[in-house]
Coordinates of C-alpha atoms and ligand atoms in Angstrom, one line a residue:
M1 CA 2.3 -238.7 110.1
H2 CA 3.3 -236.4 113.0
V3 CA 5.8 -233.7 111.9
D4 CA 7.9 -231.6 114.3
V5 CA 7.8 -228.6 112.0
P6 CA 10.7 -226.3 113.1
A7 CA 12.9 -229.4 113.4
K8 CA 11.8 -230.5 109.9
V9 CA 12.7 -227.2 108.4
Q10 CA 16.1 -227.2 110.1
E11 CA 16.7 -230.7 108.8
I12 CA 15.9 -229.6 105.2
Y13 CA 18.3 -226.6 105.5
A14 CA 21.1 -228.8 106.9
E15 CA 20.7 -231.1 104.0
V16 CA 20.8 -228.2 101.5
L17 CA 24.0 -227.0 103.2
R18 CA 25.5 -230.5 103.0
R19 CA 24.9 -231.1 99.3
N20 CA 25.7 -227.6 98.0
P21 CA 29.0 -226.8 99.8
G22 CA 30.3 -223.2 99.5
E23 CA 27.3 -221.8 97.7
Q24 CA 26.7 -219.0 100.1
E25 CA 24.1 -217.0 98.1
F26 CA 22.1 -220.1 97.4
H27 CA 22.1 -221.0 101.1
Q28 CA 21.0 -217.5 101.9
A29 CA 18.1 -217.6 99.4
V30 CA 16.9 -221.1 100.6
R31 CA 17.2 -220.1 104.3
E32 CA 15.0 -217.0 103.7
V33 CA 12.3 -219.1 102.1
L34 CA 12.5 -221.9 104.6
D35 CA 12.1 -219.5 107.5
S36 CA 8.7 -218.6 106.1
L37 CA 7.5 -222.2 105.4
A38 CA 7.1 -223.7 108.9
V39 CA 3.6 -222.2 109.0
V40 CA 2.8 -224.0 105.7
L41 CA 3.9 -227.4 106.8
G42 CA 1.7 -226.9 109.9
R43 CA -1.3 -226.7 107.6
H44 CA -0.2 -229.0 104.7
G45 CA 1.0 -232.3 106.1
E46 CA 1.0 -233.8 102.6
Y47 CA 3.9 -231.6 101.6
A48 CA 6.0 -232.9 104.5
E49 CA 5.1 -236.5 103.6
M50 CA 5.9 -236.1 99.9
K51 CA 9.1 -234.1 100.6
T52 CA 7.8 -231.3 98.4
I53 CA 10.1 -228.7 99.9
E54 CA 13.1 -230.9 99.5
R55 CA 12.3 -231.5 95.9
I56 CA 11.8 -227.8 95.2
C57 CA 15.2 -227.1 96.7
E58 CA 16.9 -229.5 94.2
P59 CA 17.2 -228.1 90.7
E60 CA 15.7 -230.4 88.0
R61 CA 18.8 -230.0 85.8
Q62 CA 22.1 -228.2 86.0
I63 CA 24.1 -227.6 82.9
I64 CA 27.7 -226.3 82.9
F65 CA 29.7 -225.9 79.7
R66 CA 32.9 -224.5 78.2
V67 CA 32.6 -221.3 76.1
P68 CA 35.7 -220.8 74.0
W69 CA 36.1 -217.7 71.8
Q70 CA 38.7 -215.4 70.3
D71 CA 39.2 -211.8 71.3
D72 CA 40.0 -208.9 68.9
S73 CA 43.8 -209.5 69.3
G74 CA 43.4 -213.1 68.2
E75 CA 44.0 -214.5 71.8
V76 CA 41.9 -217.5 72.8
Q77 CA 39.6 -216.9 75.8
I78 CA 37.8 -219.5 77.8
N79 CA 34.7 -218.8 79.9
R80 CA 32.2 -221.0 81.7
G81 CA 28.6 -221.1 80.8
F82 CA 25.7 -222.2 83.1
R83 CA 22.0 -222.9 82.8
V84 CA 20.2 -224.2 85.9
E85 CA 16.7 -225.5 85.0
F86 CA 15.2 -225.3 88.5
N87 CA 11.6 -226.1 88.3
S88 CA 9.1 -226.7 85.5
A89 CA 5.9 -227.4 87.5
L90 CA 4.1 -224.3 86.3
G91 CA 5.6 -224.0 82.8
P92 CA 8.8 -224.0 80.8
Y93 CA 11.9 -222.9 82.7
K94 CA 12.0 -219.1 82.5
G95 CA 14.7 -216.7 83.7
G96 CA 17.5 -214.5 82.6
L97 CA 21.1 -214.9 81.6
R98 CA 23.7 -213.0 83.6
F99 CA 27.1 -212.1 82.1
H100 CA 29.4 -210.9 84.9
P101 CA 32.8 -212.0 86.3
S102 CA 31.1 -212.9 89.7
V103 CA 28.9 -215.6 88.1
N104 CA 29.4 -219.1 89.4
L105 CA 27.2 -222.1 90.0
G106 CA 26.1 -220.9 93.5
I107 CA 25.0 -217.5 92.1
V108 CA 23.1 -219.0 89.3
K109 CA 21.4 -221.4 91.7
F110 CA 20.3 -218.6 94.1
L111 CA 18.9 -216.7 91.1
G112 CA 17.2 -219.8 89.7
F113 CA 15.7 -220.6 93.1
E114 CA 14.3 -217.1 93.6
Q115 CA 13.0 -217.1 90.0
V116 CA 10.8 -220.2 90.8
F117 CA 8.9 -218.3 93.5
K118 CA 8.9 -215.0 91.6
N119 CA 7.5 -216.5 88.5
A120 CA 4.8 -218.3 90.5
L121 CA 3.8 -215.0 92.0
T122 CA 3.1 -213.5 88.6
G123 CA 0.3 -216.0 88.1
M124 CA 1.7 -216.6 84.5
P125 CA 2.4 -220.2 83.2
I126 CA 6.2 -220.1 83.7
G127 CA 8.6 -222.3 85.6
G128 CA 12.0 -221.0 86.9
G129 CA 15.5 -221.2 85.7
K130 CA 18.6 -219.0 85.4
G131 CA 21.9 -219.0 83.5
G132 CA 24.9 -217.0 82.5
S133 CA 28.6 -216.9 82.3
D134 CA 31.6 -215.4 84.1
F135 CA 32.3 -213.5 80.9
D136 CA 32.9 -209.8 81.6
P137 CA 31.4 -207.6 78.8
K138 CA 32.9 -204.5 80.3
G139 CA 35.5 -203.0 77.8
R140 CA 34.7 -205.6 75.1
S141 CA 34.0 -204.6 71.6
D142 CA 30.7 -205.4 69.8
A143 CA 32.5 -208.0 67.7
E144 CA 33.9 -209.7 70.8
V145 CA 30.5 -209.7 72.5
M146 CA 29.0 -211.2 69.3
R147 CA 31.6 -214.0 69.1
F148 CA 31.2 -214.8 72.8
C149 CA 27.3 -214.9 72.4
Q150 CA 27.6 -217.2 69.3
S151 CA 29.9 -219.6 71.2
F152 CA 27.7 -219.6 74.2
M153 CA 24.6 -220.3 72.1
T154 CA 26.4 -223.1 70.2
E155 CA 26.1 -225.2 73.3
L156 CA 23.0 -223.7 75.0
Y157 CA 20.7 -224.1 71.9
R158 CA 20.3 -227.9 72.6
H159 CA 18.8 -227.3 76.0
I160 CA 16.3 -224.5 75.3
G161 CA 13.1 -224.1 73.3
E162 CA 9.8 -222.3 73.4
Y163 CA 8.2 -225.2 75.3
T164 CA 11.4 -226.2 77.3
D165 CA 13.4 -223.3 78.6
V166 CA 13.1 -219.6 77.6
P167 CA 16.1 -217.4 78.6
A168 CA 16.1 -213.6 78.7
G169 CA 18.4 -210.9 79.9
D170 CA 19.8 -210.0 83.3
I171 CA 23.0 -208.1 84.4
G172 CA 25.3 -207.8 81.4
V173 CA 22.7 -209.1 78.9
G174 CA 20.5 -206.7 77.1
A175 CA 19.0 -206.2 73.7
R176 CA 22.4 -206.4 71.9
E177 CA 23.3 -209.8 73.5
I178 CA 19.7 -211.2 73.0
G179 CA 20.1 -210.2 69.3
Y180 CA 23.3 -212.1 68.9
L181 CA 22.0 -215.1 70.9
F182 CA 18.8 -215.2 68.8
G183 CA 20.7 -215.0 65.5
Q184 CA 22.9 -217.9 66.4
Y185 CA 19.9 -220.0 67.7
K186 CA 18.1 -219.4 64.4
R187 CA 21.1 -220.2 62.4
I188 CA 21.8 -223.5 64.1
T189 CA 18.2 -224.8 64.3
N190 CA 16.9 -223.3 61.1
R191 CA 13.8 -222.2 63.0
Y192 CA 12.4 -218.7 63.5
E193 CA 11.3 -219.6 67.0
S194 CA 10.3 -216.3 68.5
G195 CA 9.3 -217.7 71.8
V196 CA 12.7 -219.2 72.6
L197 CA 14.1 -215.9 74.0
T198 CA 12.5 -212.8 75.5
G199 CA 13.7 -209.3 75.6
K200 CA 14.0 -209.3 71.8
G201 CA 14.3 -206.2 69.6
L202 CA 11.0 -204.5 68.8
G203 CA 11.4 -205.1 65.1
W204 CA 11.8 -208.9 65.4
G205 CA 9.4 -210.3 67.9
G206 CA 10.1 -208.2 71.0
A207 CA 7.3 -206.7 73.1
L208 CA 6.7 -203.1 74.0
V209 CA 7.4 -202.3 77.7
R210 CA 9.7 -205.3 78.2
T211 CA 12.7 -203.0 78.4
E212 CA 11.1 -200.8 81.0
A213 CA 9.2 -203.6 82.8
T214 CA 11.4 -204.5 85.8
G215 CA 11.9 -200.8 86.9
Y216 CA 8.4 -199.8 86.1
G217 CA 7.1 -202.8 87.9
A218 CA 9.1 -202.1 91.0
A219 CA 7.7 -198.6 91.1
F220 CA 4.2 -199.9 90.7
F221 CA 4.7 -202.4 93.5
A222 CA 6.0 -199.6 95.7
Q223 CA 2.9 -197.5 94.8
A224 CA 0.6 -200.4 95.8
M225 CA 2.5 -200.9 99.0
M226 CA 2.3 -197.2 99.9
A227 CA -1.4 -197.1 98.9
A228 CA -2.1 -199.9 101.4
A229 CA -0.6 -197.6 104.1
G230 CA -2.7 -194.6 102.9
D231 CA 0.5 -193.1 101.4
S232 CA 1.8 -192.2 97.9
F233 CA 4.9 -191.2 96.0
D234 CA 3.8 -187.6 95.8
G235 CA 6.6 -185.4 97.1
T236 CA 8.7 -188.2 98.4
R237 CA 12.5 -188.4 98.3
V238 CA 13.7 -191.6 96.7
V239 CA 17.2 -193.2 96.4
I240 CA 17.7 -195.9 93.7
S241 CA 21.0 -197.7 93.6
G242 CA 22.5 -198.9 90.3
S243 CA 22.2 -197.3 86.9
G244 CA 21.4 -200.3 84.7
N245 CA 18.1 -201.2 83.2
V246 CA 16.2 -201.7 86.4
A247 CA 17.4 -198.4 88.0
V248 CA 16.9 -196.3 84.8
Y249 CA 13.3 -197.3 84.3
G250 CA 12.6 -197.3 88.1
I251 CA 13.7 -193.6 88.1
E252 CA 11.5 -192.9 85.1
K253 CA 8.4 -194.3 86.7
V254 CA 9.0 -192.9 90.2
H255 CA 9.2 -189.4 88.6
Q256 CA 6.0 -190.0 86.7
L257 CA 4.3 -191.0 89.9
G258 CA 5.4 -187.8 91.7
G259 CA 8.5 -188.9 93.6
T260 CA 12.0 -187.4 93.2
V261 CA 15.0 -189.7 92.8
V262 CA 18.0 -187.9 94.2
A263 CA 20.7 -190.5 93.8
A264 CA 21.9 -193.3 91.6
S265 CA 25.2 -195.4 91.6
D266 CA 27.4 -197.8 89.9
S267 CA 30.3 -199.9 91.2
S268 CA 32.6 -196.9 91.2
G269 CA 30.5 -194.6 93.4
Y270 CA 27.3 -192.6 93.5
V271 CA 25.9 -189.3 92.3
V272 CA 23.5 -187.0 94.2
D273 CA 21.4 -184.6 92.3
E274 CA 19.0 -182.7 94.5
K275 CA 17.0 -181.5 91.4
G276 CA 16.2 -185.1 90.6
I277 CA 18.2 -187.4 88.4
D278 CA 18.1 -186.2 84.7
L279 CA 17.1 -189.3 82.9
D280 CA 18.2 -188.1 79.4
V281 CA 21.7 -187.6 80.7
L282 CA 21.8 -190.8 82.7
K283 CA 20.6 -192.9 79.7
Q284 CA 23.1 -191.2 77.4
V285 CA 26.0 -191.9 79.8
K286 CA 25.0 -195.5 80.8
E287 CA 23.0 -196.9 77.8
V288 CA 24.6 -195.1 74.8
E289 CA 28.1 -194.5 75.9
R290 CA 28.4 -197.4 78.4
G291 CA 30.3 -195.0 80.6
R292 CA 30.7 -194.4 84.4
I293 CA 28.3 -192.7 86.7
S294 CA 30.9 -189.9 87.3
D295 CA 30.3 -188.8 83.7
Y296 CA 26.8 -187.8 84.9
A297 CA 28.2 -185.4 87.5
D298 CA 30.6 -183.9 84.9
R299 CA 27.7 -182.9 82.8
V300 CA 25.0 -181.9 85.3
A301 CA 25.7 -178.7 87.3
S302 CA 23.4 -179.7 90.2
A303 CA 25.1 -183.1 90.7
S304 CA 28.0 -184.2 92.8
F305 CA 29.9 -187.5 92.6
T306 CA 31.2 -189.5 95.5
E307 CA 33.8 -192.1 94.8
G308 CA 33.2 -195.4 96.6
G309 CA 31.2 -194.9 99.7
S310 CA 27.6 -196.0 100.2
V311 CA 24.6 -194.5 98.4
W312 CA 22.5 -195.4 101.4
D313 CA 24.1 -192.5 103.3
V314 CA 21.9 -190.3 101.2
P315 CA 18.7 -189.6 103.3
C316 CA 15.4 -190.7 101.7
E317 CA 11.9 -191.9 102.5
V318 CA 11.9 -194.7 99.9
A319 CA 14.9 -196.8 99.0
M320 CA 15.0 -199.0 96.0
P321 CA 18.2 -201.2 95.8
S322 CA 18.4 -202.0 92.1
A323 CA 22.1 -203.0 91.6
T324 CA 22.9 -206.5 92.7
Q325 CA 22.8 -209.1 95.5
N326 CA 23.8 -208.2 99.0
E327 CA 24.6 -204.6 98.2
L328 CA 22.7 -203.3 101.3
D329 CA 23.9 -204.6 104.7
G330 CA 22.9 -204.2 108.3
D331 CA 25.0 -201.0 108.8
A332 CA 23.5 -199.4 105.7
A333 CA 20.0 -200.4 106.8
R334 CA 20.6 -198.7 110.2
V335 CA 21.7 -195.5 108.5
L336 CA 18.6 -195.6 106.2
A337 CA 16.2 -196.2 109.2
R338 CA 17.9 -193.4 111.2
N339 CA 17.5 -191.0 108.3
G340 CA 13.8 -191.6 108.2
C341 CA 13.4 -194.2 105.4
R342 CA 9.9 -195.7 105.5
Y343 CA 9.8 -198.1 102.5
V344 CA 12.5 -200.4 101.0
V345 CA 11.6 -202.0 97.7
E346 CA 14.0 -204.4 96.1
G347 CA 14.5 -203.8 92.4
A348 CA 17.4 -206.2 92.2
N349 CA 17.5 -209.9 93.2
M350 CA 18.3 -210.2 97.0
P351 CA 20.1 -206.9 97.3
C352 CA 19.4 -206.7 101.1
T353 CA 21.4 -209.0 103.4
P354 CA 19.5 -211.0 106.1
D355 CA 20.9 -208.5 108.7
A356 CA 19.5 -205.6 106.8
V357 CA 16.0 -207.2 106.5
D358 CA 16.1 -207.8 110.3
V359 CA 17.0 -204.1 110.9
F360 CA 14.0 -203.0 108.7
R361 CA 11.7 -205.3 110.6
E362 CA 12.7 -204.0 114.0
A363 CA 12.6 -200.4 112.9
G364 CA 9.2 -200.8 111.4
V365 CA 10.4 -200.0 107.9
A366 CA 8.0 -201.6 105.3
F367 CA 10.0 -204.0 103.2
A368 CA 9.3 -205.6 99.8
P369 CA 11.4 -208.6 98.7
G370 CA 12.7 -208.7 95.1
K371 CA 10.8 -211.9 94.2
A372 CA 7.6 -209.9 94.5
A373 CA 8.7 -206.3 93.7
N374 CA 10.9 -207.0 90.7
A375 CA 8.6 -209.6 89.1
G376 CA 7.4 -207.1 86.5
G377 CA 10.3 -208.0 84.1
V378 CA 9.6 -211.7 83.9
A379 CA 5.9 -211.1 83.9
T380 CA 6.3 -208.9 80.8
S381 CA 8.5 -211.6 79.3
A382 CA 5.5 -213.9 79.7
L383 CA 3.4 -211.3 77.9
E384 CA 6.0 -211.3 75.2
M385 CA 5.7 -215.1 74.9
Q386 CA 1.9 -214.7 74.7
Q387 CA 2.2 -212.2 71.8
N388 CA 4.8 -214.4 70.0
A389 CA 2.5 -217.4 70.3
S390 CA -0.5 -215.5 68.8
R391 CA 1.7 -213.5 66.4
D392 CA 0.1 -210.4 67.9
R393 CA 1.5 -207.1 68.9
W394 CA 0.1 -205.0 71.8
S395 CA 0.3 -201.2 72.2
F396 CA 2.5 -199.6 74.9
E397 CA -0.5 -198.4 76.8
H398 CA -2.2 -201.8 76.8
S399 CA 1.0 -203.6 77.9
E400 CA 1.8 -201.1 80.6
A401 CA -1.8 -201.3 82.0
K402 CA -1.3 -205.1 82.2
L403 CA 2.0 -204.7 84.0
Q404 CA 0.4 -202.4 86.6
E405 CA -2.5 -204.8 87.1
I406 CA -0.1 -207.7 87.6
M407 CA 2.0 -205.8 90.1
R408 CA -1.0 -204.7 92.1
G409 CA -2.2 -208.4 92.0
I410 CA 1.2 -209.6 93.3
H411 CA 1.1 -207.0 96.1
Q412 CA -2.4 -208.0 97.1
R413 CA -1.6 -211.7 97.2
C414 CA 1.5 -211.2 99.3
H415 CA -0.4 -208.9 101.6
E416 CA -3.4 -211.3 102.0
T417 CA -1.3 -214.4 102.4
A418 CA 0.7 -212.7 105.2
E419 CA -2.5 -211.9 107.0
D420 CA -3.9 -215.4 106.4
Y421 CA -0.8 -216.9 107.9
G422 CA -0.8 -214.7 111.0
S423 CA 1.9 -212.1 110.0
P424 CA 0.1 -209.0 108.8
G425 CA 2.4 -206.6 106.9
D426 CA 5.2 -209.2 106.4
L427 CA 5.6 -209.2 102.6
V428 CA 8.6 -211.6 102.9
L429 CA 6.5 -214.3 104.4
G430 CA 3.5 -213.4 102.1
A431 CA 5.7 -213.7 99.0
N432 CA 7.4 -216.9 100.1
V433 CA 4.2 -218.7 101.2
A434 CA 2.1 -217.6 98.2
G435 CA 4.8 -218.5 95.7
F436 CA 5.5 -221.8 97.4
L437 CA 1.8 -222.9 97.5
E438 CA 1.4 -222.2 93.8
V439 CA 4.4 -224.3 92.9
A440 CA 3.8 -227.0 95.6
E441 CA 0.3 -227.7 94.4
A442 CA 1.5 -228.3 90.8
V443 CA 4.5 -230.4 92.0
H444 CA 2.1 -232.5 94.1
A445 CA -0.4 -233.0 91.3
H446 CA 2.4 -234.2 88.9
G447 CA 3.3 -237.2 91.2
L448 CA 6.7 -238.2 92.3
I449 CA 9.0 -236.6 89.7
Ligands
LIG501 N1 16.4 -211.5 84.8 C1 15.1 -211.0 85.1 C2 14.7 -211.4 86.5 O1 15.5 -211.5 87.4 C3 14.0 -211.3 84.0 C4 14.0 -212.8 83.6 C5 13.1 -213.0 82.4 O2 12.5 -212.1 81.8 O3 13.0 -214.2 82.0 O4 13.5 -211.7 86.8

């Protein structure tokens, strides 16, 4: 069968637009992958014939449900819950739950789609999925968060399981929420099924390094990327956006590797601390007190707070956007490049807009997409599943060494695939093609399903 490849890819994209109207972030994530896949169809006619790409763009199952709960004042609240089970060719659906007011079906689908390729790149036996709710945990009491999680799980439990679908955390879902979700799952099913959720507490089935894994992993990926260019973190100036789980542990590892992180942010603004962000203070403010980033500047003499504005105005050699999708646009990318930034490593999922990625490409700034660079979190979730299945418990050192090895492996695969497909140094193409090939081969082997 003769296939006109660029036309074929256009046709697939047009169909995705037609059947998923208004889901901008999902369109963006699909577009970015499709742009890399023309070279694959050129070599693998069987994937065109069997419509493998088209099948991978369509989630296997999409679940939407009502989540009613009562707040502390006795008022009834109604939120919407989602779980998109995107692809199970490589293993049970795996991916986090996001609790944030911006969550809608399009956001969950973009995250689920990215997750499929990310999980494939880890080389672990996990498929891809994502879920969450438009529930806003900000300002809610522990009791409210618990009641919400219990209501959410009262529907979700019937769709998940250690061999079916294994959720974890994401924005707004950390150890506290995973605890409440696990408790309700156990209560409803009467099963102590450790492997049904990852990111569990260390005393009840959780794995060491899971909390740190996404941030540590992104720093390890950056380290591998710099090493490939004969470079290192030693003495570099780094800006990391965000101040959640990814940012905090990204900062910790960058400091251990010899770089200095001079800025961090949240949705209210950013702080600059030329001495390097003091992690004890940041953790106290963001993790313990669940406060604002301005509280950091109130406590640290060398720090200043800028309300609003763009953290990317702060000059740096390495930028690690680790807050949320589309937080770094073309204008911010131009400022970064002008200020001498040489590496951009995505700690969050799709934080750079397509314009920003184009600017980096033209300016010769090395760029690592999130689906490769932030895969350390989910990879360590797979290690947690492994420990749960064997009722084993690994040391911090052993787990961290595994994480570093996995991140080096992902970098190497992306790097080599980019070369193999004629675009040396293009880690976006390398990640998309390597991830796709892994999934496509399994999809193809399973027949028309
Ligand atoms: N939410 C994380 C991610 O974006 C982790 C998912 C997981 O551990 O399942 O990859």
